[in-house]
């Protein structure tokens, strides 16, 4: 191939080069500056105090704490999700502040996942893979976690495929439901937990998730007014998908998408009860319903301004504009 160096080069499509420099979106830049100032170190939490407290718990309570954080890690294992989003945003030459924000969220999610790992290892080292159950409850709890992670692998495959079908603006705005719910859940647990280390952890998680919600709102306001009806309907689907995906740990195990053992809900409720006895601070089912209603109402208020329909969620008493039946590949962007 002959190259004429007298001319400017023609760059390949979907390439991260050349770098571009547009700083016109002042709202995004303010959020980026906020992200830098709000960073925290998971290793600075008082893990010595945590270990002291869990050492005084019985085996089942320690196991229940590890179980809950292991389930949460299914959703906080989002570092590759946002890392991949950053690659795609760079290929599509999105503005610098948006790529910068995705960089900070990728870092946040890595911290969240390590936080889960610390909480698991210090409560019940080796759970779940290097763990020998002593009874049927423990055996089924271990399987619950592994089957939830297996469903996470199904989500990952769908997420990768989604970039072949949908534009980045749609995928980014689809994270809104998860961030809205996570903010409220962690804020409530911060007030209810009896373990000081986890109080600090949930406080920091709330700060991060509030900022992540602000990111999705920014993308929404920047792009939804340019979306056609087909794209807006996909966002509507993703609001429902966000509930289906995250309600596994923030509400009840849904029938849509999830493929779980027949004993899942019974064992899950028992483990949550034990975790609360240990001081975790989980909200009641009634509180969770309220949290989800408030999250949906919060998101709906933003969507209505752009004539985006809100899905019905009869489980939590939301009579929306559209009854949504999710298909296997509809769950592509609902993660913390």
Coordinates of C-alpha atoms in Angstrom, one line a residue:
X1 CA 0.0 0.0 0.0
X2 CA 1.4 3.3 -1.1
X3 CA 1.1 6.1 1.4
X4 CA 1.1 9.8 0.3
X5 CA 2.6 11.5 3.3
X6 CA 1.8 14.9 1.8
X7 CA -1.9 14.4 2.6
X8 CA -3.4 14.2 6.1
X9 CA -4.1 10.5 7.0
X10 CA -7.5 8.9 6.7
X11 CA -8.2 7.1 10.0
X12 CA -10.0 3.8 10.2
X13 CA -13.5 3.8 11.4
X14 CA -14.3 2.8 15.0
X15 CA -10.8 3.5 16.2
X16 CA -9.6 5.2 19.3
X17 CA -7.3 7.5 17.3
X18 CA -7.0 10.3 16.8
X19 CA -7.6 11.8 20.3
X20 CA -10.1 14.7 20.3
X21 CA -10.4 17.6 22.7
X22 CA -13.9 19.1 23.2
X23 CA -14.7 20.6 26.6
X24 CA -17.9 22.4 25.7
X25 CA -20.2 20.3 28.0
X26 CA -19.8 22.2 31.2
X27 CA -22.3 20.0 33.1
X28 CA -20.2 16.9 32.2
X29 CA -17.0 18.7 33.2
X30 CA -18.5 19.7 36.6
X31 CA -19.5 16.1 37.2
X32 CA -16.1 14.9 36.3
X33 CA -14.5 17.3 38.8
X34 CA -16.9 16.1 41.4
X35 CA -16.0 12.4 40.6
X36 CA -12.3 13.2 41.2
X37 CA -13.0 14.9 44.6
X38 CA -15.3 12.1 45.8
X39 CA -12.9 9.3 45.5
X40 CA -12.3 7.0 48.5
X41 CA -10.1 4.0 49.3
X42 CA -11.8 0.7 50.3
X43 CA -8.7 -0.2 52.2
X44 CA -9.2 2.8 54.5
X45 CA -12.3 1.3 56.0
X46 CA -11.9 -0.1 59.5
X47 CA -11.6 -3.8 58.5
X48 CA -10.0 -4.6 61.8
X49 CA -13.2 -3.6 63.5
X50 CA -15.2 -5.6 61.0
X51 CA -13.2 -8.7 61.7
X52 CA -13.5 -8.2 65.4
X53 CA -17.3 -8.0 65.1
X54 CA -17.7 -11.0 62.7
X55 CA -15.5 -13.1 64.9
X56 CA -18.1 -12.9 67.6
X57 CA -20.9 -14.2 65.3
X58 CA -21.9 -17.8 64.8
X59 CA -21.0 -19.7 61.7
X60 CA -24.4 -19.2 60.0
X61 CA -24.4 -15.5 60.5
X62 CA -20.8 -15.1 59.1
X63 CA -21.9 -17.2 56.2
X64 CA -24.9 -15.1 55.6
X65 CA -22.8 -11.9 55.5
X66 CA -20.5 -13.5 52.9
X67 CA -23.6 -14.8 51.0
X68 CA -25.1 -11.3 50.7
X69 CA -21.9 -9.6 49.6
X70 CA -21.3 -12.4 47.1
X71 CA -24.7 -11.8 45.6
X72 CA -24.1 -8.1 45.5
X73 CA -20.8 -8.8 43.7
X74 CA -22.8 -10.1 40.8
X75 CA -24.0 -6.6 40.2
X76 CA -20.8 -4.8 41.3
X77 CA -18.7 -6.9 39.0
X78 CA -19.3 -4.0 36.6
X79 CA -15.7 -2.9 36.0
X80 CA -15.6 -4.7 32.6
X81 CA -19.0 -3.3 31.7
X82 CA -17.9 0.3 32.0
X83 CA -14.4 -0.5 30.7
X84 CA -16.0 -1.8 27.5
X85 CA -18.3 1.2 27.4
X86 CA -15.2 3.4 27.6
X87 CA -13.6 1.6 24.6
X88 CA -16.8 2.0 22.6
X89 CA -17.2 5.6 23.5
X90 CA -13.6 6.2 22.4
X91 CA -14.1 4.4 19.1
X92 CA -17.3 6.5 18.5
X93 CA -15.4 9.8 19.3
X94 CA -17.8 10.8 22.1
X95 CA -16.8 14.1 23.9
X96 CA -13.8 14.1 26.2
X97 CA -15.9 14.8 29.4
X98 CA -18.1 11.7 28.7
X99 CA -15.1 9.5 28.3
X100 CA -13.5 11.0 31.4
X101 CA -16.7 10.2 33.4
X102 CA -16.7 6.6 32.1
X103 CA -13.1 6.3 33.3
X104 CA -14.1 7.4 36.8
X105 CA -17.1 5.0 36.9
X106 CA -14.9 2.1 35.8
X107 CA -12.6 2.9 38.7
X108 CA -15.6 3.2 41.1
X109 CA -16.9 -0.2 40.1
X110 CA -13.5 -1.8 40.6
X111 CA -13.5 -0.4 44.1
X112 CA -17.0 -1.6 44.7
X113 CA -16.1 -5.1 43.6
X114 CA -13.0 -5.2 45.8
X115 CA -15.1 -4.0 48.7
X116 CA -17.4 -7.0 48.2
X117 CA -14.4 -9.3 48.2
X118 CA -13.0 -7.9 51.4
X119 CA -16.4 -8.2 53.1
X120 CA -16.7 -11.8 51.9
X121 CA -13.2 -13.0 52.8
X122 CA -13.1 -11.4 56.2
X123 CA -16.5 -12.9 57.1
X124 CA -16.0 -16.4 55.7
X125 CA -12.7 -16.9 53.9
X126 CA -12.9 -19.0 50.8
X127 CA -16.7 -18.7 50.2
X128 CA -18.1 -19.9 47.9
X129 CA -15.6 -22.0 45.9
X130 CA -13.3 -23.1 48.7
X131 CA -16.1 -23.8 51.0
X132 CA -17.4 -27.1 52.4
X133 CA -21.1 -27.0 53.4
X134 CA -22.0 -28.6 56.7
X135 CA -25.7 -29.0 56.0
X136 CA -28.4 -28.6 53.4
X137 CA -28.9 -24.8 54.0
X138 CA -25.2 -24.1 53.5
X139 CA -25.1 -26.3 50.4
X140 CA -28.1 -24.6 48.8
X141 CA -26.8 -21.1 49.8
X142 CA -23.5 -21.9 48.0
X143 CA -25.5 -23.0 44.9
X144 CA -27.7 -19.9 45.1
X145 CA -24.6 -17.7 44.7
X146 CA -23.1 -19.8 41.9
X147 CA -26.3 -19.9 39.9
X148 CA -26.7 -16.1 40.3
X149 CA -23.2 -15.6 38.9
X150 CA -24.0 -18.0 36.1
X151 CA -26.9 -15.7 35.2
X152 CA -24.5 -12.8 35.3
X153 CA -22.5 -14.6 32.6
X154 CA -25.7 -14.6 30.5
X155 CA -26.1 -10.9 31.1
X156 CA -22.5 -10.3 30.0
X157 CA -23.0 -12.1 26.7
X158 CA -26.2 -10.0 26.0
X159 CA -24.4 -6.8 26.9
X160 CA -21.6 -7.4 24.4
X161 CA -24.1 -8.2 21.7
X162 CA -26.1 -5.1 22.5
X163 CA -23.4 -2.9 21.0
X164 CA -24.1 -4.4 17.6
X165 CA -27.7 -3.4 17.8
X166 CA -28.0 -0.1 19.8
X167 CA -26.2 3.2 19.9
X168 CA -24.2 4.3 23.0
X169 CA -26.7 7.0 24.0
X170 CA -29.4 4.3 24.4
X171 CA -27.2 1.9 26.4
X172 CA -25.9 4.6 28.7
X173 CA -29.4 6.0 29.6
X174 CA -30.5 2.4 30.3
X175 CA -28.3 2.3 33.4
X176 CA -30.5 5.0 35.0
X177 CA -33.0 2.6 36.8
X178 CA -30.2 0.6 38.5
X179 CA -28.4 3.7 39.7
X180 CA -31.6 5.3 41.1
X181 CA -32.5 2.1 43.1
X182 CA -29.0 1.5 44.3
X183 CA -28.7 5.1 45.7
X184 CA -31.8 4.6 47.9
X185 CA -31.0 1.0 49.0
X186 CA -27.4 1.9 50.1
X187 CA -28.6 5.1 51.8
X188 CA -31.1 3.1 53.8
X189 CA -28.6 0.4 54.8
X190 CA -26.2 3.0 55.9
X191 CA -28.7 4.0 58.6
X192 CA -29.8 0.5 59.6
X193 CA -26.6 -1.5 59.7
X194 CA -25.2 -2.2 63.2
X195 CA -21.6 -2.7 61.9
X196 CA -19.7 0.6 61.8
X197 CA -17.4 -0.5 59.0
X198 CA -20.4 -1.3 56.8
X199 CA -22.0 2.0 57.7
X200 CA -19.0 3.8 56.3
X201 CA -19.0 1.5 53.2
X202 CA -22.7 2.1 52.5
X203 CA -22.2 5.8 53.0
X204 CA -19.4 5.8 50.4
X205 CA -21.4 3.6 48.0
X206 CA -24.3 6.0 48.2
X207 CA -22.1 8.9 47.2
X208 CA -20.8 6.9 44.2
X209 CA -24.2 5.7 43.1
X210 CA -25.7 9.3 43.4
X211 CA -23.0 10.5 41.1
X212 CA -23.5 7.6 38.7
X213 CA -27.2 8.5 38.6
X214 CA -26.3 12.1 37.7
X215 CA -24.2 10.7 34.8
X216 CA -27.2 8.8 33.4
X217 CA -29.4 11.8 33.8
X218 CA -26.8 13.9 31.9
X219 CA -26.8 11.5 29.0
X220 CA -30.6 11.4 29.1
X221 CA -30.9 15.2 28.8
X222 CA -28.2 15.4 26.2
X223 CA -29.7 12.7 23.9
X224 CA -33.3 11.7 24.5
X225 CA -34.7 14.7 22.7
X226 CA -32.9 13.4 19.6
X227 CA -34.1 9.8 19.9
X228 CA -36.8 8.4 17.6
X229 CA -39.8 6.4 18.9
X230 CA -38.1 3.1 18.4
X231 CA -35.1 4.2 20.6
X232 CA -37.4 5.6 23.2
X233 CA -39.3 2.3 23.4
X234 CA -36.0 0.6 24.1
X235 CA -35.4 2.9 27.0
X236 CA -38.8 2.1 28.3
X237 CA -38.0 -1.6 28.1
X238 CA -34.7 -1.0 30.0
X239 CA -36.5 0.6 32.8
X240 CA -38.4 -2.6 33.3
X241 CA -35.3 -4.6 32.7
X242 CA -33.5 -2.7 35.4
X243 CA -36.2 -3.7 37.9
X244 CA -36.1 -7.3 36.8
X245 CA -32.3 -7.5 37.0
X246 CA -31.7 -5.7 40.3
X247 CA -34.8 -6.8 42.2
X248 CA -33.0 -10.2 42.7
X249 CA -31.1 -8.6 45.5
X250 CA -33.0 -5.4 46.2
X251 CA -36.5 -6.9 46.3
X252 CA -37.6 -10.5 45.3
X253 CA -36.3 -12.9 42.8
X254 CA -38.3 -12.2 39.6
X255 CA -39.6 -14.9 37.2
X256 CA -38.4 -12.9 34.1
X257 CA -34.8 -13.6 32.8
X258 CA -33.5 -15.3 35.9
X259 CA -32.9 -19.1 35.8
X260 CA -32.6 -20.2 39.4
X261 CA -32.9 -23.3 41.6
X262 CA -36.4 -24.1 42.8
X263 CA -35.3 -23.5 46.4
X264 CA -33.7 -20.1 45.6
X265 CA -36.2 -17.7 47.3
X266 CA -36.7 -19.8 50.4
X267 CA -33.0 -20.1 51.1
X268 CA -32.4 -16.5 50.1
X269 CA -34.9 -15.2 52.7
X270 CA -33.4 -17.4 55.4
X271 CA -29.9 -16.1 54.6
X272 CA -31.1 -12.5 54.6
X273 CA -32.7 -13.1 58.0
X274 CA -29.4 -14.4 59.3
X275 CA -27.5 -11.5 57.8
X276 CA -29.8 -9.0 59.4
X277 CA -29.3 -10.9 62.7
X278 CA -25.6 -10.3 62.2
X279 CA -26.3 -6.6 61.8
X280 CA -26.3 -6.1 58.0
X281 CA -29.2 -3.7 58.0
X282 CA -31.3 -4.9 55.0
X283 CA -34.6 -3.1 54.5
X284 CA -37.9 -5.0 55.0
X285 CA -40.0 -6.1 51.9
X286 CA -42.4 -3.2 52.5
X287 CA -39.4 -0.8 52.6
X288 CA -38.0 -2.3 49.4
X289 CA -41.3 -1.8 47.6
X290 CA -41.3 1.8 48.7
X291 CA -37.7 2.2 47.5
X292 CA -38.5 0.9 44.1
X293 CA -41.7 2.9 43.7
X294 CA -39.7 6.1 44.6
X295 CA -37.0 5.1 42.2
X296 CA -39.4 4.5 39.3
X297 CA -41.2 7.8 40.1
X298 CA -37.9 9.6 40.1
X299 CA -36.9 8.2 36.7
X300 CA -40.4 8.6 35.3
X301 CA -40.3 12.3 36.1
X302 CA -37.2 12.6 33.8
X303 CA -38.6 10.4 31.1
X304 CA -42.0 12.2 30.8
X305 CA -40.3 15.4 29.8
X306 CA -39.1 13.6 26.6
X307 CA -42.3 11.7 25.9
X308 CA -40.8 8.4 26.9
X309 CA -43.3 5.9 28.2
X310 CA -43.0 4.4 31.7
X311 CA -43.4 0.6 31.9
X312 CA -46.0 -0.9 34.2
X313 CA -44.6 -2.6 37.3
X314 CA -47.5 -4.3 39.0
X315 CA -45.2 -5.9 41.6
X316 CA -44.7 -2.5 43.3
X317 CA -48.0 -0.9 42.4
X318 CA -46.8 1.2 39.4
X319 CA -49.5 1.5 36.6
X320 CA -47.3 2.7 33.8
X321 CA -48.0 3.7 30.2
X322 CA -46.8 0.4 28.7
X323 CA -47.0 -3.3 29.6
X324 CA -43.6 -4.7 28.8
X325 CA -42.8 -8.3 28.0
X326 CA -39.1 -8.8 28.1
X327 CA -37.3 -11.2 25.8
X328 CA -34.0 -13.0 26.5
X329 CA -31.8 -10.3 24.9
X330 CA -33.6 -7.3 26.3
X331 CA -31.6 -7.3 29.6
X332 CA -28.5 -5.5 28.4
X333 CA -27.9 -2.5 30.5
X334 CA -29.1 -2.8 34.1
X335 CA -26.3 -2.8 36.5
X336 CA -24.9 -0.8 39.4

